Every structure is written in structure tokens, then in C-alpha cells.
mmCIF file of C-alpha atoms and ligand atoms in Angstrom:
data_model
loop_
_atom_site.group_PDB
_atom_site.id
_atom_site.type_symbol
_atom_site.label_atom_id
_atom_site.label_comp_id
_atom_site.label_asym_id
_atom_site.label_seq_id
_atom_site.Cartn_x
_atom_site.Cartn_y
_atom_site.Cartn_z
ATOM 1 C CA MET A 1 119.703 -3.494 -21.940
ATOM 2 C CA ASP A 2 119.424 0.014 -21.996
ATOM 3 C CA GLU A 3 120.246 1.391 -25.441
ATOM 4 C CA GLY A 4 120.325 4.935 -25.143
ATOM 5 C CA TRP A 5 120.588 6.206 -21.849
ATOM 6 C CA ARG A 6 124.115 8.022 -22.134
ATOM 7 C CA THR A 7 125.557 9.549 -19.165
ATOM 8 C CA ALA A 8 129.108 11.126 -19.171
ATOM 9 C CA PRO A 9 130.496 10.501 -22.484
ATOM 10 C CA GLY A 10 131.795 6.667 -22.682
ATOM 11 C CA HIS A 11 130.054 5.988 -19.847
ATOM 12 C CA ARG A 12 126.725 3.747 -19.363
ATOM 13 C CA LEU A 13 124.569 2.249 -16.643
ATOM 14 C CA THR A 14 125.520 -1.257 -16.724
ATOM 15 C CA PRO A 15 122.994 -4.272 -17.011
ATOM 16 C CA ILE A 16 123.103 -5.151 -13.211
ATOM 17 C CA ALA A 17 122.742 -1.404 -11.922
ATOM 18 C CA LEU A 18 119.574 -1.473 -14.395
ATOM 19 C CA THR A 19 118.143 -4.726 -12.968
ATOM 20 C CA ASN A 20 118.966 -3.640 -9.194
ATOM 21 C CA THR A 21 117.746 0.045 -9.116
ATOM 22 C CA ILE A 22 116.801 1.384 -12.320
ATOM 23 C CA ARG A 23 114.458 -0.630 -14.556
ATOM 24 C CA ALA A 24 113.135 -0.045 -18.006
ATOM 25 C CA LYS A 25 109.707 -0.200 -18.474
ATOM 26 C CA ARG A 26 107.410 -0.206 -21.918
ATOM 27 C CA ASN A 27 105.005 2.302 -22.124
ATOM 28 C CA GLY A 28 103.256 1.695 -25.645
ATOM 29 C CA GLY A 29 106.023 1.676 -27.769
ATOM 30 C CA ARG A 30 108.785 3.548 -25.692
ATOM 31 C CA ARG A 31 111.018 2.504 -23.508
ATOM 32 C CA LEU A 32 111.115 4.621 -19.943
ATOM 33 C CA ILE A 33 113.744 4.485 -17.412
ATOM 34 C CA MET A 34 111.825 4.359 -14.362
ATOM 35 C CA ILE A 35 112.578 5.090 -10.741
ATOM 36 C CA ASP A 36 110.554 2.332 -8.778
ATOM 37 C CA THR A 37 111.895 1.659 -5.367
ATOM 38 C CA GLU A 38 113.505 4.281 -2.675
ATOM 39 C CA ALA A 39 116.994 2.298 -3.603
ATOM 40 C CA ALA A 40 116.692 3.832 -6.874
ATOM 41 C CA VAL A 41 116.686 7.031 -6.097
ATOM 42 C CA THR A 42 120.562 7.764 -5.498
ATOM 43 C CA PRO A 43 121.719 6.074 -8.427
ATOM 44 C CA ALA A 44 119.420 7.856 -10.936
ATOM 45 C CA VAL A 45 120.642 11.256 -8.632
ATOM 46 C CA ILE A 46 124.054 10.746 -9.282
ATOM 47 C CA GLU A 47 123.790 9.396 -13.378
ATOM 48 C CA ALA A 48 121.842 12.781 -13.333
ATOM 49 C CA MET A 49 124.766 15.058 -12.414
ATOM 50 C CA ALA A 50 127.634 12.737 -13.872
ATOM 51 C CA ARG A 51 127.764 15.504 -17.017
ATOM 52 C CA ALA A 52 129.219 17.549 -14.812
ATOM 53 C CA PRO A 53 132.687 19.055 -16.528
ATOM 54 C CA ASN A 54 133.976 19.987 -13.735
ATOM 55 C CA ALA A 55 135.685 16.874 -11.827
ATOM 56 C CA ARG A 56 135.650 18.380 -8.539
ATOM 57 C CA LEU A 57 132.282 19.721 -8.267
ATOM 58 C CA ARG A 58 131.003 15.693 -9.795
ATOM 59 C CA GLU A 59 133.190 14.279 -6.651
ATOM 60 C CA ILE A 60 132.050 16.202 -3.907
ATOM 61 C CA MET A 61 128.212 16.392 -4.708
ATOM 62 C CA GLU A 62 128.109 12.795 -5.738
ATOM 63 C CA SER A 63 129.696 12.118 -2.346
ATOM 64 C CA PHE A 64 126.948 14.895 -0.675
ATOM 65 C CA VAL A 65 124.217 13.006 -2.205
ATOM 66 C CA ARG A 66 125.176 9.694 -1.118
ATOM 67 C CA HIS A 67 125.678 11.098 2.368
ATOM 68 C CA LEU A 68 122.308 12.839 2.670
ATOM 69 C CA HIS A 69 120.525 9.854 1.422
ATOM 70 C CA ALA A 70 122.089 7.430 4.010
ATOM 71 C CA PHE A 71 121.391 9.847 6.548
ATOM 72 C CA ALA A 72 117.982 10.074 5.789
ATOM 73 C CA ARG A 73 117.518 6.107 5.718
ATOM 74 C CA ASP A 74 119.776 5.650 8.280
ATOM 75 C CA VAL A 75 117.040 7.404 10.949
ATOM 76 C CA LYS A 76 114.507 6.316 8.308
ATOM 77 C CA LEU A 77 113.131 10.418 8.074
ATOM 78 C CA THR A 78 109.823 11.106 8.216
ATOM 79 C CA GLU A 79 108.108 13.731 6.143
ATOM 80 C CA GLY A 80 107.491 15.945 8.719
ATOM 81 C CA GLU A 81 110.925 15.772 10.295
ATOM 82 C CA PHE A 82 112.148 16.507 6.982
ATOM 83 C CA GLU A 83 109.472 19.672 6.561
ATOM 84 C CA GLN A 84 111.285 20.529 9.801
ATOM 85 C CA GLY A 85 114.747 20.235 8.522
ATOM 86 C CA LEU A 86 113.838 22.573 5.233
ATOM 87 C CA ASP A 87 111.913 25.290 7.786
ATOM 88 C CA PHE A 88 115.445 25.466 9.344
ATOM 89 C CA LEU A 89 117.546 25.601 6.635
ATOM 90 C CA ASN A 90 115.353 28.383 5.027
ATOM 91 C CA ARG A 91 115.768 30.113 8.716
ATOM 92 C CA ILE A 92 119.322 29.632 8.587
ATOM 93 C CA GLY A 93 119.592 32.175 5.588
ATOM 94 C CA GLN A 94 116.895 34.374 6.859
ATOM 95 C CA ALA A 95 118.685 34.769 9.854
ATOM 96 C CA THR A 96 121.697 36.393 8.119
ATOM 97 C CA ASN A 97 122.537 39.503 7.387
ATOM 98 C CA ASP A 98 125.879 42.106 6.618
ATOM 99 C CA GLN A 99 126.143 41.833 10.441
ATOM 100 C CA HIS A 100 125.137 38.248 11.617
ATOM 101 C CA ASN A 101 126.292 34.877 10.269
ATOM 102 C CA GLU A 102 123.884 31.971 11.240
ATOM 103 C CA ALA A 103 125.509 29.857 8.729
ATOM 104 C CA VAL A 104 128.995 30.021 10.266
ATOM 105 C CA LEU A 105 127.225 29.597 13.796
ATOM 106 C CA PHE A 106 125.531 26.465 13.021
ATOM 107 C CA SER A 107 128.311 24.977 11.252
ATOM 108 C CA ASP A 108 130.486 25.891 14.523
ATOM 109 C CA ILE A 109 127.916 24.203 16.914
ATOM 110 C CA VAL A 110 127.790 20.823 14.984
ATOM 111 C CA GLY A 111 131.606 20.480 14.741
ATOM 112 C CA PHE A 112 132.068 20.884 10.559
ATOM 113 C CA SER A 113 134.019 24.427 11.077
ATOM 114 C CA THR A 114 136.538 22.455 13.408
ATOM 115 C CA LEU A 115 136.994 19.363 11.623
ATOM 116 C CA VAL A 116 137.283 21.235 8.221
ATOM 117 C CA CYS A 117 140.064 23.398 10.148
ATOM 118 C CA LEU A 118 142.113 19.919 11.656
ATOM 119 C CA LEU A 119 141.614 18.191 8.069
ATOM 120 C CA ASN A 120 143.106 21.243 6.308
ATOM 121 C CA ASN A 121 145.991 21.962 8.968
ATOM 122 C CA GLY A 122 148.512 20.328 10.617
ATOM 123 C CA ASP A 123 148.876 17.691 8.195
ATOM 124 C CA ALA A 124 145.527 16.614 8.177
ATOM 125 C CA GLY A 125 145.944 16.136 12.197
ATOM 126 C CA ALA A 126 148.695 14.388 12.547
ATOM 127 C CA THR A 127 150.474 16.816 13.879
ATOM 128 C CA GLU A 128 150.621 19.927 16.439
ATOM 129 C CA THR A 129 148.561 22.964 14.572
ATOM 130 C CA ALA A 130 147.991 26.625 15.700
ATOM 131 C CA ALA A 131 145.212 26.694 13.469
ATOM 132 C CA ALA A 132 141.480 27.688 14.459
ATOM 133 C CA LEU A 133 138.314 28.095 13.137
ATOM 134 C CA LEU A 134 137.787 31.443 12.155
ATOM 135 C CA GLY A 135 134.235 32.058 13.688
ATOM 136 C CA PRO A 136 131.287 34.794 12.896
ATOM 137 C CA PHE A 137 133.075 38.008 14.138
ATOM 138 C CA TRP A 138 136.384 38.858 12.233
ATOM 139 C CA LEU A 139 135.964 41.985 9.684
ATOM 140 C CA LEU A 140 137.810 42.227 6.676
ATOM 141 C CA ASP A 141 139.320 46.443 7.454
ATOM 142 C CA GLN A 142 140.462 45.998 10.579
ATOM 143 C CA PRO A 143 142.714 49.287 11.624
ATOM 144 C CA HIS A 144 145.969 49.396 11.501
ATOM 145 C CA THR A 145 147.773 49.426 14.497
ATOM 146 C CA GLU A 146 151.634 50.311 15.734
ATOM 147 C CA ASN A 147 153.569 47.664 17.436
ATOM 148 C CA GLY A 148 152.393 48.550 21.149
ATOM 149 C CA GLY A 149 149.879 50.236 20.760
ATOM 150 C CA SER A 150 146.099 49.802 21.981
ATOM 151 C CA ILE A 151 143.145 48.431 20.504
ATOM 152 C CA VAL A 152 140.932 49.762 23.098
ATOM 153 C CA ARG A 153 139.170 52.691 21.316
ATOM 154 C CA SER A 154 136.504 52.964 24.036
ATOM 155 C CA GLU A 155 136.369 53.148 27.337
ATOM 156 C CA THR A 156 136.403 49.473 28.183
ATOM 157 C CA PRO A 157 136.221 48.381 31.925
ATOM 158 C CA GLY A 158 138.634 45.403 32.734
ATOM 159 C CA PRO A 159 142.037 44.506 33.605
ATOM 160 C CA ALA A 160 144.463 45.440 31.490
ATOM 161 C CA LEU A 161 146.298 42.599 28.903
ATOM 162 C CA PHE A 162 149.667 43.081 27.333
ATOM 163 C CA ALA A 163 150.469 40.827 24.590
ATOM 164 C CA LYS A 164 153.667 39.471 22.813
ATOM 165 C CA VAL A 165 153.182 37.229 19.889
ATOM 166 C CA HIS A 166 156.087 35.737 17.731
ATOM 167 C CA VAL A 167 155.513 34.440 13.607
ATOM 168 C CA VAL A 168 157.561 31.927 13.347
ATOM 169 C CA ASP A 169 158.155 29.378 10.725
ATOM 170 C CA SER A 170 158.151 25.300 11.131
ATOM 171 C CA LYS A 171 161.600 25.447 12.079
ATOM 172 C CA GLY A 172 161.375 28.083 14.456
ATOM 173 C CA ALA A 173 162.809 30.782 12.290
ATOM 174 C CA PRO A 174 161.019 34.394 12.737
ATOM 175 C CA ILE A 175 158.608 35.704 9.954
ATOM 176 C CA ALA A 176 158.702 39.287 9.495
ATOM 177 C CA GLY A 177 156.600 41.477 7.751
ATOM 178 C CA VAL A 178 153.204 39.261 8.444
ATOM 179 C CA GLU A 179 150.252 40.733 8.312
ATOM 180 C CA VAL A 180 148.131 40.138 11.657
ATOM 181 C CA ASP A 181 144.513 40.764 12.459
ATOM 182 C CA VAL A 182 143.305 40.557 16.338
ATOM 183 C CA TRP A 183 140.111 40.644 17.372
ATOM 184 C CA HIS A 184 138.374 39.402 20.685
ATOM 185 C CA ALA A 185 135.240 40.302 22.783
ATOM 186 C CA SER A 186 135.096 42.934 25.451
ATOM 187 C CA PRO A 187 135.347 41.562 29.291
ATOM 188 C CA VAL A 188 131.762 41.606 29.334
ATOM 189 C CA GLY A 189 131.730 39.195 26.496
ATOM 190 C CA MET A 190 130.453 41.386 23.638
ATOM 191 C CA TYR A 191 132.261 42.234 20.242
ATOM 192 C CA ASP A 192 132.017 45.342 19.210
ATOM 193 C CA ILE A 193 129.340 44.837 16.608
ATOM 194 C CA GLN A 194 127.238 43.574 19.080
ATOM 195 C CA ASP A 195 127.573 46.028 21.377
ATOM 196 C CA GLU A 196 126.472 49.736 21.198
ATOM 197 C CA ASN A 197 128.545 50.578 24.248
ATOM 198 C CA GLN A 198 131.327 50.403 22.012
ATOM 199 C CA ALA A 199 133.513 52.367 19.444
ATOM 200 C CA PRO A 200 133.446 50.503 15.939
ATOM 201 C CA MET A 201 136.904 48.797 15.657
ATOM 202 C CA ASN A 202 136.894 48.567 19.541
ATOM 203 C CA MET A 203 139.365 45.666 20.065
ATOM 204 C CA ARG A 204 140.440 45.068 16.600
ATOM 205 C CA GLY A 205 143.127 45.743 15.037
ATOM 206 C CA LYS A 206 145.640 45.348 12.012
ATOM 207 C CA PHE A 207 149.504 44.618 13.237
ATOM 208 C CA THR A 208 152.935 43.831 11.072
ATOM 209 C CA THR A 209 155.491 41.865 12.298
ATOM 210 C CA ASP A 210 158.878 43.430 13.043
ATOM 211 C CA ALA A 211 162.629 42.086 11.636
ATOM 212 C CA GLU A 212 162.186 39.599 14.953
ATOM 213 C CA GLY A 213 158.732 37.914 13.589
ATOM 214 C CA THR A 214 157.197 39.971 16.512
ATOM 215 C CA PHE A 215 154.365 41.951 17.578
ATOM 216 C CA TRP A 216 152.511 43.334 20.482
ATOM 217 C CA PHE A 217 149.616 45.508 21.472
ATOM 218 C CA ARG A 218 147.929 46.714 24.526
ATOM 219 C CA SER A 219 144.036 45.673 25.532
ATOM 220 C CA VAL A 220 141.632 44.429 27.976
ATOM 221 C CA LYS A 221 141.532 40.853 28.714
ATOM 222 C CA PRO A 222 138.816 39.161 27.372
ATOM 223 C CA ALA A 223 135.799 37.130 28.741
ATOM 224 C CA GLY A 224 134.362 34.070 27.700
ATOM 225 C CA TYR A 225 130.932 34.732 26.129
ATOM 226 C CA PRO A 226 127.672 33.184 24.608
ATOM 227 C CA ILE A 227 127.096 32.848 20.866
ATOM 228 C CA PRO A 228 124.460 34.765 19.489
ATOM 229 C CA THR A 229 121.016 32.450 20.108
ATOM 230 C CA HIS A 230 117.984 34.377 18.604
ATOM 231 C CA GLY A 231 118.385 32.727 15.207
ATOM 232 C CA PRO A 232 117.827 28.385 14.808
ATOM 233 C CA SER A 233 121.309 27.874 15.910
ATOM 234 C CA GLY A 234 119.984 28.872 19.122
ATOM 235 C CA ASP A 235 116.576 26.751 19.039
ATOM 236 C CA LEU A 236 119.106 23.818 18.049
ATOM 237 C CA LEU A 237 121.388 24.192 21.509
ATOM 238 C CA ARG A 238 118.264 24.740 23.564
ATOM 239 C CA ALA A 239 116.713 22.047 22.492
ATOM 240 C CA GLN A 240 120.175 19.393 23.259
ATOM 241 C CA LEU A 241 119.957 21.426 26.711
ATOM 242 C CA ARG A 242 123.483 22.733 25.306
ATOM 243 C CA HIS A 243 124.933 26.226 26.949
ATOM 244 C CA ALA A 244 125.703 28.141 24.526
ATOM 245 C CA LEU A 245 129.315 29.382 25.975
ATOM 246 C CA ARG A 246 133.151 30.209 24.257
ATOM 247 C CA PRO A 247 135.822 30.173 26.566
ATOM 248 C CA ALA A 248 137.390 33.380 26.626
ATOM 249 C CA HIS A 249 140.429 33.941 23.546
ATOM 250 C CA LEU A 250 141.779 36.323 21.232
ATOM 251 C CA HIS A 251 141.574 35.938 17.473
ATOM 252 C CA PHE A 252 143.973 35.887 15.287
ATOM 253 C CA LEU A 253 144.382 36.167 11.425
ATOM 254 C CA CYS A 254 148.265 35.959 9.993
ATOM 255 C CA TYR A 255 148.960 36.927 6.365
ATOM 256 C CA LYS A 256 151.867 36.854 4.254
ATOM 257 C CA GLU A 257 152.699 35.720 0.730
ATOM 258 C CA GLY A 258 154.407 32.058 0.549
ATOM 259 C CA TYR A 259 152.233 30.764 3.762
ATOM 260 C CA LYS A 260 149.333 29.309 4.502
ATOM 261 C CA THR A 261 147.151 31.919 5.853
ATOM 262 C CA LEU A 262 146.962 31.068 9.732
ATOM 263 C CA ILE A 263 143.743 31.602 11.817
ATOM 264 C CA SER A 264 144.179 31.064 15.128
ATOM 265 C CA GLN A 265 142.509 31.410 18.525
ATOM 266 C CA VAL A 266 144.751 31.995 22.024
ATOM 267 C CA PHE A 267 142.295 30.988 24.969
ATOM 268 C CA VAL A 268 142.616 31.682 28.428
ATOM 269 C CA GLY A 269 144.020 28.435 30.480
ATOM 270 C CA ASP A 270 141.712 28.430 33.680
ATOM 271 C CA ASP A 271 138.449 29.482 31.715
ATOM 272 C CA PRO A 272 135.739 27.457 33.170
ATOM 273 C CA HIS A 273 134.432 26.130 29.953
ATOM 274 C CA LEU A 274 137.416 25.400 27.976
ATOM 275 C CA GLU A 275 136.689 21.655 27.806
ATOM 276 C CA THR A 276 132.951 22.496 26.850
ATOM 277 C CA ASP A 277 133.390 25.148 24.079
ATOM 278 C CA VAL A 278 130.380 25.193 22.175
ATOM 279 C CA VAL A 279 131.988 25.342 18.951
ATOM 280 C CA PHE A 280 134.181 23.244 19.876
ATOM 281 C CA GLY A 281 137.348 25.312 19.105
ATOM 282 C CA VAL A 282 139.923 24.507 21.833
ATOM 283 C CA THR A 283 142.724 22.527 20.879
ATOM 284 C CA GLN A 284 145.902 21.738 23.426
ATOM 285 C CA PRO A 285 148.194 24.074 21.444
ATOM 286 C CA LEU A 286 145.679 26.867 21.502
ATOM 287 C CA ILE A 287 145.463 27.458 25.160
ATOM 288 C CA GLY A 288 148.002 30.564 25.856
ATOM 289 C CA ASN A 289 149.828 31.308 28.922
ATOM 290 C CA TYR A 290 147.931 34.589 30.368
ATOM 291 C CA VAL A 291 149.891 35.664 33.361
ATOM 292 C CA GLU A 292 148.411 37.581 36.221
ATOM 293 C CA ARG A 293 151.068 39.998 37.286
ATOM 294 C CA ASN A 294 151.121 42.260 40.451
ATOM 295 C CA ASP A 295 154.654 43.669 39.564
ATOM 296 C CA PRO A 296 154.592 47.289 38.340
ATOM 297 C CA PRO A 297 152.935 47.945 35.327
ATOM 298 C CA PRO A 298 154.288 48.955 31.795
ATOM 299 C CA ALA A 299 152.370 52.030 31.638
ATOM 300 C CA PRO A 300 151.272 54.507 34.623
ATOM 301 C CA ASP A 301 147.000 54.010 34.080
ATOM 302 C CA VAL A 302 147.439 50.113 34.250
ATOM 303 C CA ALA A 303 145.721 48.865 37.877
ATOM 304 C CA ILE A 304 146.619 45.751 39.555
ATOM 305 C CA PRO A 305 146.521 43.276 38.800
ATOM 306 C CA TRP A 306 147.282 43.450 34.943
ATOM 307 C CA PHE A 307 147.867 40.192 32.724
ATOM 308 C CA SER A 308 150.552 39.548 29.845
ATOM 309 C CA ILE A 309 150.843 36.918 27.477
ATOM 310 C CA ASP A 310 153.696 35.849 25.268
ATOM 311 C CA HIS A 311 152.418 33.797 22.562
ATOM 312 C CA ARG A 312 154.042 31.811 19.299
ATOM 313 C CA LEU A 313 152.325 31.133 16.362
ATOM 314 C CA VAL A 314 153.410 28.651 13.855
ATOM 315 C CA MET A 315 152.970 29.331 9.599
ATOM 316 C CA GLU A 316 153.217 26.611 7.246
ATOM 317 C CA PRO A 317 154.322 26.810 3.708
ATOM 318 C CA GLY A 318 151.609 27.803 1.040
ATOM 319 C CA VAL A 319 149.356 29.810 -0.381
ATOM 320 C CA ALA A 320 147.993 33.488 1.400
ATOM 321 C CA SER A 321 144.632 34.040 0.901
ATOM 322 C CA LEU A 322 141.965 35.661 2.754
ATOM 323 C CA PRO A 323 138.501 34.031 4.066
ATOM 324 C CA VAL A 324 135.200 35.360 3.048
ATOM 325 C CA PRO A 325 134.698 37.568 5.538
ATOM 326 C CA PRO A 326 131.625 36.112 7.671
ATOM 327 C CA VAL A 327 129.867 39.549 8.627
ATOM 328 C CA LYS A 328 131.124 43.324 6.889
HETATM 329 FE FE1 LIG B 401 135.134 34.710 19.365
#
């Protein structure tokens, strides 16, 4: 039995583990612990990481290594494929800058962002939730806008949209004083930061709910759009014969002390890509009741038809915290 290879305080490799995985060998007078089979690698790595004082780091990294190694065994990863994977990871970093976040895109297109969202909201998927993935386009300092104001900040052709949103708690009681960021793509399917024809902060605003928990604003009806495909995520989509489209939606981020920050999206219900969203972001509670209107519009410069939406967002009690902005 090994006599000296201690890992975490009070923890030792068992004789069985040594027999089956890591064998002690003689090298002259010295006793060495050697990895001599592929099966020995995983426990060796886990043992090496076992002294990390941060218990959560230990838990996450042990599980990560177990699953990563199991993945390589499962697909019998070749050396060429391994190199291709490393190159893919490097390209994710190289494609990322202040205006573009390829890591978020990759996480989105493999469903990981939505998985993490649903694991952490709505009682781990057991109950309905208004939560959705953040996506790569939220900005930290969106302009404060009065209720009823417009977030159209440069000429943006398209049907007018008048939105009214009620923020309530899980019992349906209105929540006043919630700061709500709104952002969405233009009717040509681009965000301001992607489109030099839009003024900065076009289709972006920050509202505060009134005493009835309500905020309201004017914009134009969003369109669906392709996610950026110039990076490795685009290469992957093409290799998988997948389209890059998202169904049309508004984004919301609701923030108030005492409540879990709610990140949501509200989709246009007749969008043809509702069931094939490239980032798997659509759930039933996120489909909004956008209504095409032919009655007299609420402002004289609005053409018919115009659109309205009346929507409810439910916040859960919890800790208010802002996500790391994916772009600047
Ligand atoms: Fe979006």
C-alpha cells in the first residue's frame, strides 16, 4: 500500500484504488506512483485537485473532469479531433471583443444557456417561469426613459409597437420601483451595436415600474434575426445544416432588491421559427400576445396597422444581482 501519497488532509488513496488505477512502482530505491493505463488518468487528476480549499471549486472541477474524460472515452476521441477542439476553443476567444461575445453564442447554440436558466428558475423547471437566457446583446448602461416614452432613437421603419408590461410577484401583487431594461432588434433584424445605420441605444431603454407595477413604452415591432455567424459558432451551425435564426422577441431585465433578477424574452407568437430557435430560448410562458391593431392609434404619427402587447412578468423572491455584460 502507498505510504506517502497523501492528498486532502485525512484522505488517502485506498489499496483498491491503487491496484486498479495507479500502480506504485519501484525505480531504483524510490517508490513512484505511475499512470500506466488510460483508466488511471481520471482518478489521478481528481486526486491532484483534491486539496483545493474552495469546496465548490472542488465539486465543480471533479465533476467537470469526470464528464470531460467520459466524453473522450465515449466518442473515442482521435488526436486530430482533439486538436480541432482546441482550435475551436481558441477561436472562440479570438472572435470575442467588446462588441461581440462568441462564448455566449456558443453556449446558446448548444442549449447550455437555456439549460442553466431553467435549472435556476421556476423551481428547476418544475413550475412555469418567465426567465430566459440573456443573450449576447444586453448593455449595462441603457438610457433611463420615462414611462410612455419611445425607445426609437433614430429613424427605424416598421410597424409601431406599444407595449405595456406588469411586473408582479408570485402571488400576483404588483411590484413598484422595479428597474427594467428593454432591448430588441430592429425590424431589419439587427441590434444597434451591429448596425451603423442605427443610433447608439436605438431600441434600448431603462424603465421603472409605477405604483401598479407597470411600465409602458413605444417602439417598433421587432423582427427575427440571424445570430452572428462569422465565428466558430457559425462554422458549427453550417456543419450541422442548422439555420441561424431567432424568432422575433423583446428582451427584458428586471432588477429590484429583494427579488431574483428576472431576465426574460417575449416572443412574437406567429413567428415561423418559434419551434426552431437556434438558441433554444422559446418556452410557452415566453410567447406574448402581440395584437395587430386597425383601430385609431394612440399617436398621430402612427400608421395602421400598428401593434400592441400587454404582458405580465413574474419575479421570484431572491437576491438582486446583475449579470456580467456580454458586450460593452
Ligand atoms: Fe435578441
